[in-house]
mmCIF file of C-alpha atoms in Angstrom:
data_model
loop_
_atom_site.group_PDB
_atom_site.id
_atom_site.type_symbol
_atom_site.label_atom_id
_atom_site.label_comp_id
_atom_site.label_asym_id
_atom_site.label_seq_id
_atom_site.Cartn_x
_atom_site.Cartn_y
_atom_site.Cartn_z
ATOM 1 C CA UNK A 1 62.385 196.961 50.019
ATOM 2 C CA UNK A 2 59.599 194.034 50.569
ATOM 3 C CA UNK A 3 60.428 193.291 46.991
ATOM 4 C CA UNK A 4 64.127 192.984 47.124
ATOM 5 C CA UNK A 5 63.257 190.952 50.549
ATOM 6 C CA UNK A 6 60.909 188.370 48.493
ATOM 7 C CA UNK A 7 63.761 188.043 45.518
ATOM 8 C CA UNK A 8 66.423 187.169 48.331
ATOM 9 C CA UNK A 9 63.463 184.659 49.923
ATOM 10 C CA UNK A 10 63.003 182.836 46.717
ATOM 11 C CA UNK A 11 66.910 182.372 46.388
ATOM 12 C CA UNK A 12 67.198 181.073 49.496
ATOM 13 C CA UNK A 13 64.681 178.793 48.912
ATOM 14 C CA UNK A 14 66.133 177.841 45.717
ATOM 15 C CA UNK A 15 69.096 177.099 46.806
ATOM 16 C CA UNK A 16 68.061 175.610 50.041
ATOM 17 C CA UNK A 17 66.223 173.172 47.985
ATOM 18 C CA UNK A 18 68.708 172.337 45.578
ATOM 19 C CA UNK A 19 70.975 171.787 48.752
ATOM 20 C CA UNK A 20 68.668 169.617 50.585
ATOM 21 C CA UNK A 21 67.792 167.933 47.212
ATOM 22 C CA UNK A 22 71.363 166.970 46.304
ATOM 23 C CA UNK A 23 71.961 165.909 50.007
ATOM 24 C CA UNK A 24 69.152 163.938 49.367
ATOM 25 C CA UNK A 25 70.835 162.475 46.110
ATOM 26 C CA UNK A 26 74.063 161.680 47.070
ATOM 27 C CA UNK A 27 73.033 159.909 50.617
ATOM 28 C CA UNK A 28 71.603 157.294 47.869
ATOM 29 C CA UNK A 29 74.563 157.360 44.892
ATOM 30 C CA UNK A 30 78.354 158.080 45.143
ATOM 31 C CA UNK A 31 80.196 161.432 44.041
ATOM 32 C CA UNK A 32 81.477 162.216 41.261
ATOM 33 C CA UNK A 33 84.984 161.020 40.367
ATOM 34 C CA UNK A 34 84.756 158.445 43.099
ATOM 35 C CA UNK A 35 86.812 155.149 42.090
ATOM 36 C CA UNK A 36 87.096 151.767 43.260
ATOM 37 C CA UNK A 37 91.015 150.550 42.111
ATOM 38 C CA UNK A 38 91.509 151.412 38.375
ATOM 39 C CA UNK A 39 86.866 151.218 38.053
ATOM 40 C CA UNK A 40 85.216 154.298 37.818
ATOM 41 C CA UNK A 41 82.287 153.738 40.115
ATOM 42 C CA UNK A 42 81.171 157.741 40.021
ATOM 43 C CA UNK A 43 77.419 158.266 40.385
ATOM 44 C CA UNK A 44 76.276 154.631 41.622
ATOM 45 C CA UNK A 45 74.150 153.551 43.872
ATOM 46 C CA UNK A 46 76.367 152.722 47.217
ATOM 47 C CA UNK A 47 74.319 150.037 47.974
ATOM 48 C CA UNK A 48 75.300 148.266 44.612
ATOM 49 C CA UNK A 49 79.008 149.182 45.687
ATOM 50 C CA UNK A 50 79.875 145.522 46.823
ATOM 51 C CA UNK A 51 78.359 143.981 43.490
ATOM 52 C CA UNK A 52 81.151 146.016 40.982
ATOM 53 C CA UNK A 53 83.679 144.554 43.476
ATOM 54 C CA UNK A 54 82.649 141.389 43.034
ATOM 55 C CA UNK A 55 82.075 141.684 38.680
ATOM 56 C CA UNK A 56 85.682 142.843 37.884
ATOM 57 C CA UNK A 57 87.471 141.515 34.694
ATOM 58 C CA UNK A 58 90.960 141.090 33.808
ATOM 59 C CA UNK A 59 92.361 142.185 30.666
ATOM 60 C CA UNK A 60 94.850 140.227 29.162
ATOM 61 C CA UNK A 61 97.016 141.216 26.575
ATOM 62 C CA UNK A 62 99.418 139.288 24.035
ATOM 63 C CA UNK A 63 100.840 139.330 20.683
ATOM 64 C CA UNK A 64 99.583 140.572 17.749
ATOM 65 C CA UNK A 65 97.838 143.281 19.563
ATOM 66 C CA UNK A 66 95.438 140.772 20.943
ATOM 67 C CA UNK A 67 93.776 141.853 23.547
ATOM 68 C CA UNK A 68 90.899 139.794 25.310
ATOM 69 C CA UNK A 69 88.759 140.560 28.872
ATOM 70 C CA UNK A 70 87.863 137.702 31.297
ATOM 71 C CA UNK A 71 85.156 137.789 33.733
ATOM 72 C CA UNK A 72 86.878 137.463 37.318
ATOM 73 C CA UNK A 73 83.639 135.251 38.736
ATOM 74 C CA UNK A 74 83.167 132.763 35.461
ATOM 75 C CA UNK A 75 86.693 132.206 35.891
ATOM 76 C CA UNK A 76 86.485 131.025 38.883
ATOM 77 C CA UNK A 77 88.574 133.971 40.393
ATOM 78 C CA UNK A 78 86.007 135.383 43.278
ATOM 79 C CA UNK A 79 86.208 138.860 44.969
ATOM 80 C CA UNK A 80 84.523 139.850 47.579
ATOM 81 C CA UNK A 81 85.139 143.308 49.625
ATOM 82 C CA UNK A 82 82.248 143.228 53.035
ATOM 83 C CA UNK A 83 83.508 147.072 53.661
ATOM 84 C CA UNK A 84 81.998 148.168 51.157
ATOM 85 C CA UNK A 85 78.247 146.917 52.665
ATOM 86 C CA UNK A 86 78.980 149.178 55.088
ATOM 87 C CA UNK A 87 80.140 152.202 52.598
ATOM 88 C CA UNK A 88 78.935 155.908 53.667
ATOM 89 C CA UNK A 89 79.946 159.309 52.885
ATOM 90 C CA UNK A 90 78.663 162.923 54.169
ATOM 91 C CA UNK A 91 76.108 163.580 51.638
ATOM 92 C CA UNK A 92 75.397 167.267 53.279
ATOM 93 C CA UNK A 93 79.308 168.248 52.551
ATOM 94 C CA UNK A 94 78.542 168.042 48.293
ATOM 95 C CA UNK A 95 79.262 171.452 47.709
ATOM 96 C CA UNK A 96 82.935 170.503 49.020
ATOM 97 C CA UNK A 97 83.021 167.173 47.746
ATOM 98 C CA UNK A 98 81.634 166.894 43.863
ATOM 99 C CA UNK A 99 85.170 168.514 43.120
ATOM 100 C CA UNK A 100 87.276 166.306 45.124
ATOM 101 C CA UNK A 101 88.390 162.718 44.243
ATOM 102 C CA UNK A 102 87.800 159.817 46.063
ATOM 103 C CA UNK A 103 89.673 156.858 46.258
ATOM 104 C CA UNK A 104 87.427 153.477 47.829
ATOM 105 C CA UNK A 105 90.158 151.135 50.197
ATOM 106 C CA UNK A 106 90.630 147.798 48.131
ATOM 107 C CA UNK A 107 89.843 145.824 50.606
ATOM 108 C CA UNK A 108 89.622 142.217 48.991
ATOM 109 C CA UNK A 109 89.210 138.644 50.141
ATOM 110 C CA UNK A 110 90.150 136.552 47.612
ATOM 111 C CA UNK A 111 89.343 133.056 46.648
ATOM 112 C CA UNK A 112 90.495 130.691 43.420
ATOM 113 C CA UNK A 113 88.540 127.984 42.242
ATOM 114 C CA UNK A 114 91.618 126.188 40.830
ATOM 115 C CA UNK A 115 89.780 123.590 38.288
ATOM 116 C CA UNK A 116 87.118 126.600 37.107
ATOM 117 C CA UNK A 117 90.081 128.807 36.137
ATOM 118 C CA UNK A 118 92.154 126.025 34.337
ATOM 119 C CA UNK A 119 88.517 125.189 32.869
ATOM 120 C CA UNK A 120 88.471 128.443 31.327
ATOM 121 C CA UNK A 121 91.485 129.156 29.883
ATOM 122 C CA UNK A 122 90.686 126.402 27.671
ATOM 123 C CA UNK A 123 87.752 128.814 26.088
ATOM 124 C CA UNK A 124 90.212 131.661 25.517
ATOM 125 C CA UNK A 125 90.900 132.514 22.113
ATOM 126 C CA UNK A 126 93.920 133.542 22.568
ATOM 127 C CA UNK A 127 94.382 129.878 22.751
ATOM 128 C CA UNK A 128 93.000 128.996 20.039
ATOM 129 C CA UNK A 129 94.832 128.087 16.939
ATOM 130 C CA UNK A 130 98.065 128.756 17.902
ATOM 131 C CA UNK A 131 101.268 128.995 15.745
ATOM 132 C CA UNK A 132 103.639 126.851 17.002
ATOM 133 C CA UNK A 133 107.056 128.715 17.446
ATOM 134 C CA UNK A 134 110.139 127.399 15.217
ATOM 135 C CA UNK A 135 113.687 127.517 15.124
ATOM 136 C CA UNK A 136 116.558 128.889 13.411
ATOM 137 C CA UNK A 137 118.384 127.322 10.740
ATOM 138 C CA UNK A 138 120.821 127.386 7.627
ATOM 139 C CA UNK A 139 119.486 126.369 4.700
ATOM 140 C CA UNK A 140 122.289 125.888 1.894
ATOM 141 C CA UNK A 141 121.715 127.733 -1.408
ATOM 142 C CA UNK A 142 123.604 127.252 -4.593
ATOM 143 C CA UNK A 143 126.826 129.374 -3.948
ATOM 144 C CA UNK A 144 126.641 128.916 0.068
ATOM 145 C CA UNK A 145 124.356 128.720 2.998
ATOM 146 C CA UNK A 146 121.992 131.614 4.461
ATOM 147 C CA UNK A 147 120.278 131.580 7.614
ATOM 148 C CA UNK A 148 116.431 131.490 8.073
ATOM 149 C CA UNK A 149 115.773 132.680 11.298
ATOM 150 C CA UNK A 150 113.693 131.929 13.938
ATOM 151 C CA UNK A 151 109.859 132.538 14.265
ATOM 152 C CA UNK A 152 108.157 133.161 17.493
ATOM 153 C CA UNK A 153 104.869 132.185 16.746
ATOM 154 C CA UNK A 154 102.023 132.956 19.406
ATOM 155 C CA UNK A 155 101.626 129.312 21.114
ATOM 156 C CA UNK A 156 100.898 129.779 24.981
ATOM 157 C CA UNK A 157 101.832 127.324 27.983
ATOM 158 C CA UNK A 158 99.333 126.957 29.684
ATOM 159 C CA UNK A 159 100.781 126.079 32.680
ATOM 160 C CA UNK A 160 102.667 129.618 32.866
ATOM 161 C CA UNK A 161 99.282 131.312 31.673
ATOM 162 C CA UNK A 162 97.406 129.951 35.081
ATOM 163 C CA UNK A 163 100.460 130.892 37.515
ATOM 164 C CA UNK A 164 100.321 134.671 35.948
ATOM 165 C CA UNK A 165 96.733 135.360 36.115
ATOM 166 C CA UNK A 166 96.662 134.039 39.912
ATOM 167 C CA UNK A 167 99.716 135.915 40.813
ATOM 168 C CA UNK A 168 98.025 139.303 39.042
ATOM 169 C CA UNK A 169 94.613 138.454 40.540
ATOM 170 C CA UNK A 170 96.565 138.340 44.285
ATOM 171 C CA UNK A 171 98.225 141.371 43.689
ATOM 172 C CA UNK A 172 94.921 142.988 42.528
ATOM 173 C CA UNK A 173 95.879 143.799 38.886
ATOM 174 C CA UNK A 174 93.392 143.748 36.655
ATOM 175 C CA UNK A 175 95.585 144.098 33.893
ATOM 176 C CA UNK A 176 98.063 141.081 32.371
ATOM 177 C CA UNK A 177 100.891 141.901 29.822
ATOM 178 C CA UNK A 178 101.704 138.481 28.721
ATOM 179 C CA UNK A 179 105.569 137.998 27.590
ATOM 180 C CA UNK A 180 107.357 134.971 28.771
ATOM 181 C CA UNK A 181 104.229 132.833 29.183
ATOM 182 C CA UNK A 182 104.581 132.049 25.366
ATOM 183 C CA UNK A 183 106.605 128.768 23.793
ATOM 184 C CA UNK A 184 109.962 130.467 22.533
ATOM 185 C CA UNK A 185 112.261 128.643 19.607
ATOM 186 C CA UNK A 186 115.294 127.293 21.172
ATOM 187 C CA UNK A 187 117.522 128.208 18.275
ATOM 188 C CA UNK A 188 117.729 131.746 17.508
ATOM 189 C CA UNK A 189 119.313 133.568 14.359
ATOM 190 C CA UNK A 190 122.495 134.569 16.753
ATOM 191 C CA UNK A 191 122.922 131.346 17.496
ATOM 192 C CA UNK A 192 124.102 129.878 13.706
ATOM 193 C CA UNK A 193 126.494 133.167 13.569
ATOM 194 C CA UNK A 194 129.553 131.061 13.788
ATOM 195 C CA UNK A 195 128.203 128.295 12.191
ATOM 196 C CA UNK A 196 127.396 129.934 9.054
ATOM 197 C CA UNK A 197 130.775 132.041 9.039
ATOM 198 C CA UNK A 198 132.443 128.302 8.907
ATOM 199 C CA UNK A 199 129.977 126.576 6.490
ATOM 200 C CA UNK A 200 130.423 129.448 3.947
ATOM 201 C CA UNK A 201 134.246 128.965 4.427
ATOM 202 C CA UNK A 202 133.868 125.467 3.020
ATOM 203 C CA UNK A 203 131.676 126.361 0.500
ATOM 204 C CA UNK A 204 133.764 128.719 -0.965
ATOM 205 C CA UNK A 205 137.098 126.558 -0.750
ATOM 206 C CA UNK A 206 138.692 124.439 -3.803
ATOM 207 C CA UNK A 207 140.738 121.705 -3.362
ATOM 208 C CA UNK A 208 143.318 120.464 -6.335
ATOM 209 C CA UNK A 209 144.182 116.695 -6.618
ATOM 210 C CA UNK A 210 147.482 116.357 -8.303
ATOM 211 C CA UNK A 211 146.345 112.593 -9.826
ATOM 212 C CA UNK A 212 149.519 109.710 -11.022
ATOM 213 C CA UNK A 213 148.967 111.032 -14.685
ATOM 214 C CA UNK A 214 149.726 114.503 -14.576
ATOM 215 C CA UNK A 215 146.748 116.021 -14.285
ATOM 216 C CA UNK A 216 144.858 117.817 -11.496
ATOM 217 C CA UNK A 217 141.291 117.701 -10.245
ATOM 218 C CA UNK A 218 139.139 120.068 -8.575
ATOM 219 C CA UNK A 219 136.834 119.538 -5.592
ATOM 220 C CA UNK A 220 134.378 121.671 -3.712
ATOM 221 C CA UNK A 221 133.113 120.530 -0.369
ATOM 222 C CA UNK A 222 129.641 121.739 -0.950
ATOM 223 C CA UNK A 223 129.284 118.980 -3.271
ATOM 224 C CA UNK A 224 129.938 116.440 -0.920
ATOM 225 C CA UNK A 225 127.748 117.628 1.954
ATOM 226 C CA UNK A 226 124.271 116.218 2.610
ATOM 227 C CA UNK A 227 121.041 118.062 3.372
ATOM 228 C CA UNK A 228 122.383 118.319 7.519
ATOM 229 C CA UNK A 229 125.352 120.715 5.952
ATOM 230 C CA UNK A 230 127.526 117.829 6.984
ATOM 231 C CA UNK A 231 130.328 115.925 4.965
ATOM 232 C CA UNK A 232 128.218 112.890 3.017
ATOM 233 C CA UNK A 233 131.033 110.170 3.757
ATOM 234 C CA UNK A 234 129.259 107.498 1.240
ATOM 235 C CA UNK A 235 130.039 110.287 -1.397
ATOM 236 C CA UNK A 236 133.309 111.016 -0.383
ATOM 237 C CA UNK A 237 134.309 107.089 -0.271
ATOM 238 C CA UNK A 238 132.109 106.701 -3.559
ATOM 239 C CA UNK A 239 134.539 109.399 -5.450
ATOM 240 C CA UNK A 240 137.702 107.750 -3.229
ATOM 241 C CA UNK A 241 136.713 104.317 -4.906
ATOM 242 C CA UNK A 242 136.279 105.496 -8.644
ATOM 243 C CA UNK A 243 140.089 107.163 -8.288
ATOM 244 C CA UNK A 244 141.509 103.815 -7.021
ATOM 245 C CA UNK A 245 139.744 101.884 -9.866
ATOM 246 C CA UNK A 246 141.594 104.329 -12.336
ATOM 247 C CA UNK A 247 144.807 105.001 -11.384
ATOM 248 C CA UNK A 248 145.426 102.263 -8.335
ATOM 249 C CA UNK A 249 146.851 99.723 -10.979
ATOM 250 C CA UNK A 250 149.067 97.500 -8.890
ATOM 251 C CA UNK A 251 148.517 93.840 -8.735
ATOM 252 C CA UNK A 252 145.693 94.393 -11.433
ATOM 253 C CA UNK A 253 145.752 91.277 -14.499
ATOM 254 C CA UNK A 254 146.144 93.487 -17.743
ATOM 255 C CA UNK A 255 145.536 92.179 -21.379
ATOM 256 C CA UNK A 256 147.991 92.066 -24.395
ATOM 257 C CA UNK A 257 147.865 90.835 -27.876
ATOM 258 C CA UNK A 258 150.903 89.762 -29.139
ATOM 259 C CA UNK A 259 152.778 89.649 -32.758
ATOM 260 C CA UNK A 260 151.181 87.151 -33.849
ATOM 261 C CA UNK A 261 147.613 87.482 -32.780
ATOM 262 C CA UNK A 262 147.474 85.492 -29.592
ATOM 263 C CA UNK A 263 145.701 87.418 -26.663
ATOM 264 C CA UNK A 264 147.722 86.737 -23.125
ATOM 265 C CA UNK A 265 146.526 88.217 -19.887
ATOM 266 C CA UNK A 266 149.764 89.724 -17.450
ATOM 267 C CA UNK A 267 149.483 90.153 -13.395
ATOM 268 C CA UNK A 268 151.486 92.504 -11.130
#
């Protein structure tokens, strides 16, 4: 009986210990699964609470699977939360609250060091050698025209950049999907459609000249257009000029010999 008392002692003790110990613990460091926002701040000293609010970083993510991470504070984007100073929690309720999850108030004040943060987004990479987005065109092949279409190219305005990161740093995102803060062609493939469907029309048309002798002659458009795809109206008068030298006759001076050897010249 003493025995079985002294084993039941011992636990007691054991346990009162390892109570009192992680009491102890956790009056000095956070629970488990304790977050601040989207930051896993599980296990941390609650007096070192306030500095994680104030070193957050935004992620920013673009084309190409680029992804880059910018220190709030260097970027002149400055947090600050003062409730956390005063943080507490019931250290003695562990048993009941290791399996729990808690959720810290985001509680920000928020201030934006306007030239620091335009500063900075100069030293991004994503902004760094940048393809410049182009446009859409037809290019005209030997039997017709094709379109090339457009490319988007990854070049960022940086005007758009700045207003999206302070409108996702106000509404506490930490997290920017960039999309229509790049430079976009202003002629896309879709536009041309119509365009090509009538520029592969000409192409593919023949016009006959009946000419004053009898015969005929044959002429395709696409020889006559320049490197715009429009008509070339030098060629067209050049080739206009060369039929009136030939057959256009009227009024010319024309040349005879005669019987006996004399050469006369004839108007009209």
């Amino acid at each position: 009986m003493k025995k079985k008392l002294s084993l039941f002692l011992i636990l007691i003790l054991i346990l009162g210990a390892i109570y009192f110990g992680l009491g102890y613990y956790f009056s000095i460091y956070t629970f488990p699964n304790t977050y601040f926002g989207h930051q896993d701040v599980s296990l941390v000293k609650i007096s070192s609470l306030p500095k994680y609010a104030e070193s957050r970083e935004l992620t920013i993510k673009g084309r190409d699977d680029h992804e880059e991470i910018i220190n709030l504070k260097a970027s002149g984007l400055m947090e600050r939360a003062d409730h956390l100073y005063d943080y507490q929690q019931n250290p003695w309720a562990w048993p009941l609250e290791i399996l729990k999850e808690h959720e810290i108030q985001e509680e920000m004040t928020r201030k934006i060091d306007g030239e620091r943060l335009q500063a900075s987004l100069d030293q991004l990479e994503i902004m760094k050698n940048p393809i410049n987005p182009q446009n859409a065109h037809i290019e005209r092949k030997e039997d017709g025209f094709i379109i090339s279409p457009e490319r988007e190219g990854n070049l960022i305005h940086k005007e758009r950049l700045y207003s999206a990161i302070v409108q996702a740093f106000t509404k506490g995102e930490y997290e920017l999907n960039l999309d229509s803060e790049y430079e976009e062609p202003e002629i896309r493939k879709e536009d041309l459609e119509d365009s090509l469907k009538q520029l592969n029309k000409i192409a593919k048309a023949n016009i006959k000249l009946l000419l004053p002798d009898g015969t005929e002659d044959q002429l395709k458009p696409l020889d006559y257009m320049d490197e715009n795809n429009a008509v070339n109206g030098d060629m067209v008068q050049k080739y206009v000029e060369e039929l009136k030298a030939k057959y256009d006759n009227i009024g010319a001076t024309r040349s005879f010999t005669t019987s006996g050897g004399d050469r006369i010249d004839i108007s009209g």
